[in-house]
Amino acid sequence: MTTHECDRPPLLFPEPLREGVILARPNRFIMDVDLGEGAPARCHCPAVSRIGDLDLAGRPCLVSDSHNPRRKLPLTVEAFSLQQPDAAEKQWIGINQNASNRYVEHFLREGAFSAVTGPVGQLRREVPLGSSRLDFLVNENQYLEVKTPLVQIQTAIPPWVPTVPPAPFDSTERVQRHLRELAASLQHNERAVILYCLYYENDGFRYYHGTTYEEMLACVDEARAAGVELWQADFTITPESVALTDYHPLEEW
């Protein structure tokens, strides 16, 4: 998109993220991290799915601190890197699916998605539609749903990063429901958009070819025929901020 849109001010973290090294992911909600302070720190993992069939033990990571003593796990792993821990400069892959709406809202309010929404006058979060609650209603006539796919990390994986055997993945019911409800919303609204947010360098998102791919593809084609738009947004995450680097329509699936 236009350069000036992607030059909008980044979203700044309240304080710089701390760098550590992932030691283990005991379950999908927890990561144990070495922050260089002796005992490992138990951190919240904000990615509800597996992360690219990667074994993340030994990967550098960025950690935020909520400073909330009432939270069971005040620390959250925000990103990891495929580079070695001693690399001087690292590229980070964001994994905080819970934070994507906050990032997108920041850039919507900064006018950075004008090709998707036009000028943003009104913006509402978590708006009911059918049996779902969709992420945004823009100007009272455009629904926008945000997705942060992590089941596949669609970038080059260096040889020192081990992988694990892929697990069957057929959890597409929620996505298909959102597609159908977005398509139905076009009877009364001007636009309906799904925005796929990627927090790493990626030439073009492709949907995971899992066990329900053909069913999913048919649902996407049906929704597109009804007027639902699919867009990709690319972000860069650093210890200090999240920046929007590009966004464009998804031409292929």
Short mmCIF file of C-alpha atoms in Angstrom, two decimals:
data_model
loop_
_atom_site.label_atom_id
_atom_site.label_comp_id
_atom_site.label_asym_id
_atom_site.label_seq_id
_atom_site.Cartn_x
_atom_site.Cartn_y
_atom_site.Cartn_z
CA MET A 1 0.00 0.00 0.00
CA THR A 2 1.03 3.62 0.02
CA THR A 3 4.30 4.30 1.83
CA HIS A 4 2.85 7.06 3.97
CA GLU A 5 0.26 4.71 5.43
CA CYS A 6 2.94 2.28 6.61
CA ASP A 7 4.94 5.18 8.05
CA ARG A 8 2.29 5.75 10.70
CA PRO A 9 3.66 5.87 14.26
CA PRO A 10 4.29 2.39 15.65
CA LEU A 11 2.57 1.12 18.74
CA LEU A 12 5.04 1.54 21.59
CA PHE A 13 5.19 -0.96 24.41
CA PRO A 14 4.83 0.53 27.90
CA GLU A 15 8.43 -0.55 28.52
CA PRO A 16 10.98 -2.42 26.37
CA LEU A 17 10.47 -6.17 26.22
CA ARG A 18 13.09 -8.30 27.96
CA GLU A 19 15.11 -10.82 25.98
CA GLY A 20 15.47 -14.40 27.16
CA VAL A 21 15.78 -17.95 25.87
CA ILE A 22 12.90 -20.44 25.77
CA LEU A 23 13.71 -23.59 27.72
CA ALA A 24 10.47 -25.54 27.29
CA ARG A 25 6.76 -25.30 26.56
CA PRO A 26 5.22 -27.66 29.14
CA ASN A 27 1.74 -27.06 27.75
CA ARG A 28 0.14 -24.69 25.26
CA PHE A 29 -0.41 -21.98 27.90
CA ILE A 30 3.07 -21.97 29.50
CA MET A 31 6.68 -21.37 28.47
CA ASP A 32 9.67 -21.65 30.76
CA VAL A 33 12.23 -18.95 29.93
CA ASP A 34 15.80 -18.23 30.98
CA LEU A 35 15.99 -14.49 31.65
CA GLY A 36 19.52 -14.69 33.02
CA GLU A 37 18.36 -14.40 36.62
CA GLY A 38 19.10 -17.88 37.90
CA ALA A 39 15.91 -19.92 38.16
CA PRO A 40 13.79 -20.16 34.99
CA ALA A 41 10.80 -17.83 34.76
CA ARG A 42 7.44 -19.42 34.10
CA CYS A 43 5.66 -17.27 31.49
CA HIS A 44 2.26 -17.17 29.85
CA CYS A 45 2.20 -18.38 26.23
CA PRO A 46 -0.42 -16.33 24.35
CA ALA A 47 -0.56 -18.63 21.29
CA VAL A 48 -3.43 -21.09 21.69
CA SER A 49 -2.28 -23.32 18.80
CA ARG A 50 0.97 -25.04 18.05
CA ILE A 51 3.59 -22.73 16.54
CA GLY A 52 4.74 -23.84 13.13
CA ASP A 53 5.60 -27.44 14.12
CA LEU A 54 8.75 -25.97 15.70
CA ASP A 55 10.60 -27.11 18.79
CA LEU A 56 11.13 -23.70 20.39
CA ALA A 57 13.54 -24.85 23.11
CA GLY A 58 16.71 -22.81 22.73
CA ARG A 59 15.02 -20.01 20.78
CA PRO A 60 15.57 -16.41 21.83
CA CYS A 61 12.36 -14.70 22.92
CA LEU A 62 10.94 -11.37 24.04
CA VAL A 63 8.97 -11.18 27.28
CA SER A 64 6.60 -8.51 28.61
CA ASP A 65 5.83 -7.89 32.27
CA SER A 66 2.27 -6.99 33.26
CA HIS A 67 3.45 -5.88 36.73
CA ASN A 68 0.17 -7.36 37.94
CA PRO A 69 0.74 -9.43 41.10
CA ARG A 70 -2.80 -10.81 40.85
CA ARG A 71 -1.98 -12.61 37.63
CA LYS A 72 -0.86 -16.20 38.07
CA LEU A 73 1.78 -15.63 35.36
CA PRO A 74 2.64 -11.90 35.18
CA LEU A 75 5.17 -12.46 32.36
CA THR A 76 4.12 -13.13 28.74
CA VAL A 77 6.23 -14.37 25.83
CA GLU A 78 5.50 -11.92 23.01
CA ALA A 79 7.84 -13.15 20.25
CA PHE A 80 10.65 -15.55 19.39
CA SER A 81 13.52 -15.56 16.91
CA LEU A 82 14.80 -18.24 14.56
CA GLN A 83 18.31 -16.87 14.98
CA GLN A 84 20.88 -18.02 17.47
CA PRO A 85 20.78 -16.52 20.98
CA ASP A 86 24.15 -14.82 20.45
CA ALA A 87 23.16 -13.13 17.17
CA ALA A 88 23.89 -9.41 17.39
CA GLU A 89 20.64 -8.37 15.69
CA LYS A 90 17.55 -10.53 15.62
CA GLN A 91 14.33 -10.62 13.61
CA TRP A 92 11.38 -11.45 15.83
CA ILE A 93 8.23 -13.49 15.12
CA GLY A 94 5.28 -12.25 17.17
CA ILE A 95 3.01 -14.87 18.76
CA ASN A 96 0.62 -12.84 20.91
CA GLN A 97 -2.70 -13.64 19.24
CA ASN A 98 -4.50 -11.88 22.09
CA ALA A 99 -2.74 -8.58 21.30
CA SER A 100 -3.47 -8.48 17.56
CA ASN A 101 -6.72 -6.56 18.01
CA ARG A 102 -4.92 -3.94 20.08
CA TYR A 103 -2.26 -3.55 17.39
CA VAL A 104 -4.82 -3.35 14.58
CA GLU A 105 -6.92 -0.83 16.51
CA HIS A 106 -3.89 1.42 16.94
CA PHE A 107 -3.22 1.48 13.20
CA LEU A 108 -6.89 1.84 12.29
CA ARG A 109 -7.05 4.95 14.46
CA GLU A 110 -3.83 6.19 12.82
CA GLY A 111 -5.47 5.88 9.38
CA ALA A 112 -3.12 3.16 8.19
CA PHE A 113 -5.73 0.85 6.60
CA SER A 114 -7.52 3.34 4.38
CA ALA A 115 -7.66 0.95 1.41
CA VAL A 116 -9.57 -1.49 3.62
CA THR A 117 -11.82 0.86 5.58
CA GLY A 118 -11.58 4.34 4.15
CA PRO A 119 -11.45 7.13 6.76
CA VAL A 120 -12.30 5.76 10.22
CA GLY A 121 -14.91 7.85 12.00
CA GLN A 122 -16.41 5.29 14.37
CA LEU A 123 -14.82 2.11 15.67
CA ARG A 124 -16.43 -0.49 17.90
CA ARG A 125 -14.86 -3.65 19.32
CA GLU A 126 -16.36 -7.12 19.92
CA VAL A 127 -19.59 -6.54 18.01
CA PRO A 128 -22.24 -9.29 17.91
CA LEU A 129 -22.99 -10.80 14.50
CA GLY A 130 -25.11 -13.93 14.24
CA SER A 131 -23.78 -16.39 16.83
CA SER A 132 -20.35 -14.71 16.94
CA ARG A 133 -18.70 -11.58 18.24
CA LEU A 134 -16.55 -10.06 15.51
CA ASP A 135 -13.52 -7.96 16.27
CA PHE A 136 -14.44 -4.57 14.76
CA LEU A 137 -17.35 -2.64 13.30
CA VAL A 138 -15.99 0.36 11.39
CA ASN A 139 -18.20 3.38 10.66
CA GLU A 140 -21.25 1.25 11.52
CA ASN A 141 -21.17 -0.40 8.09
CA GLN A 142 -17.99 -2.52 7.79
CA TYR A 143 -17.17 -5.65 9.76
CA LEU A 144 -13.48 -6.49 10.22
CA GLU A 145 -12.32 -9.78 11.71
CA VAL A 146 -8.66 -10.23 12.72
CA LYS A 147 -6.80 -13.55 12.47
CA THR A 148 -3.24 -14.35 13.56
CA PRO A 149 -2.26 -17.69 11.97
CA LEU A 150 0.56 -19.55 13.72
CA VAL A 151 -0.10 -23.20 12.86
CA GLN A 152 2.40 -22.71 10.05
CA ILE A 153 5.30 -20.27 10.20
CA GLN A 154 5.63 -19.55 6.49
CA THR A 155 9.23 -18.45 6.28
CA ALA A 156 12.60 -20.17 5.88
CA ILE A 157 13.46 -22.35 8.88
CA PRO A 158 17.23 -22.55 9.52
CA PRO A 159 18.78 -26.01 9.98
CA TRP A 160 19.58 -25.46 13.67
CA VAL A 161 15.88 -25.13 14.57
CA PRO A 162 14.37 -28.60 15.12
CA THR A 163 10.84 -29.42 14.08
CA VAL A 164 8.31 -31.82 15.52
CA PRO A 165 6.00 -34.16 13.58
CA PRO A 166 2.96 -32.23 12.34
CA ALA A 167 -0.24 -32.95 14.20
CA PRO A 168 -3.61 -33.32 12.44
CA PHE A 169 -5.36 -29.97 12.23
CA ASP A 170 -9.04 -29.70 11.33
CA SER A 171 -10.21 -26.94 13.69
CA THR A 172 -11.74 -24.69 11.04
CA GLU A 173 -15.35 -24.54 12.22
CA ARG A 174 -14.93 -21.10 13.83
CA VAL A 175 -13.27 -19.60 10.74
CA GLN A 176 -15.96 -21.02 8.47
CA ARG A 177 -18.69 -19.65 10.73
CA HIS A 178 -17.11 -16.19 10.62
CA LEU A 179 -16.83 -16.33 6.83
CA ARG A 180 -20.51 -17.22 6.45
CA GLU A 181 -21.64 -14.58 8.93
CA LEU A 182 -19.49 -11.93 7.25
CA ALA A 183 -21.00 -12.89 3.90
CA ALA A 184 -24.52 -12.59 5.34
CA SER A 185 -23.69 -9.17 6.81
CA LEU A 186 -23.24 -7.77 3.30
CA GLN A 187 -27.01 -7.78 2.88
CA HIS A 188 -27.04 -4.72 5.17
CA ASN A 189 -23.44 -3.45 5.27
CA GLU A 190 -20.99 -2.10 2.72
CA ARG A 191 -17.93 -4.27 3.35
CA ALA A 192 -16.81 -7.36 5.26
CA VAL A 193 -13.12 -8.14 5.71
CA ILE A 194 -10.89 -10.79 7.28
CA LEU A 195 -7.43 -9.40 8.02
CA TYR A 196 -4.65 -11.96 8.44
CA CYS A 197 -1.90 -10.48 10.61
CA LEU A 198 1.65 -11.80 10.29
CA TYR A 199 4.45 -10.72 12.60
CA TYR A 200 7.37 -11.81 10.46
CA GLU A 201 8.62 -11.41 6.89
CA ASN A 202 6.28 -13.32 4.59
CA ASP A 203 5.75 -13.10 0.82
CA GLY A 204 2.11 -14.16 0.94
CA PHE A 205 0.01 -16.09 3.42
CA ARG A 206 -1.31 -19.48 2.25
CA TYR A 207 -3.92 -21.33 4.24
CA TYR A 208 -2.74 -24.50 5.98
CA HIS A 209 -3.30 -27.56 3.81
CA GLY A 210 -4.81 -29.67 6.58
CA THR A 211 -7.43 -32.37 6.58
CA THR A 212 -10.28 -29.92 5.91
CA TYR A 213 -8.52 -27.86 3.24
CA GLU A 214 -10.97 -28.62 0.42
CA GLU A 215 -13.94 -27.84 2.66
CA MET A 216 -12.25 -24.65 3.81
CA LEU A 217 -11.39 -23.62 0.26
CA ALA A 218 -15.02 -24.07 -0.82
CA CYS A 219 -16.16 -21.90 2.11
CA VAL A 220 -13.65 -19.18 1.20
CA ASP A 221 -14.72 -19.23 -2.46
CA GLU A 222 -18.37 -18.95 -1.42
CA ALA A 223 -17.64 -16.04 0.91
CA ARG A 224 -15.54 -14.25 -1.70
CA ALA A 225 -18.30 -14.65 -4.26
CA ALA A 226 -20.63 -12.94 -1.78
CA GLY A 227 -18.15 -10.05 -1.44
CA VAL A 228 -16.06 -10.91 1.64
CA GLU A 229 -12.52 -9.54 1.27
CA LEU A 230 -9.34 -11.23 2.50
CA TRP A 231 -6.35 -9.03 3.31
CA GLN A 232 -2.87 -9.60 4.74
CA ALA A 233 -1.12 -7.19 7.10
CA ASP A 234 2.61 -7.49 7.80
CA PHE A 235 4.07 -6.18 11.05
CA THR A 236 7.56 -5.89 12.50
CA ILE A 237 8.02 -6.44 16.21
CA THR A 238 11.03 -5.16 18.17
CA PRO A 239 11.71 -4.92 21.90
CA GLU A 240 10.34 -1.37 21.80
CA SER A 241 7.37 -1.45 19.43
CA VAL A 242 5.15 -2.99 16.75
CA ALA A 243 5.21 -1.35 13.30
CA LEU A 244 3.01 -1.91 10.26
CA THR A 245 5.24 -2.59 7.23
CA ASP A 246 2.72 -3.50 4.51
CA TYR A 247 -0.80 -4.67 3.79
CA HIS A 248 -2.38 -6.01 0.65
CA PRO A 249 -5.29 -8.14 -0.64
CA LEU A 250 -4.82 -11.89 -0.56
CA GLU A 251 -5.09 -12.92 -4.19
CA GLU A 252 -4.54 -16.64 -3.64
CA TRP A 253 -5.57 -19.11 -0.94
#
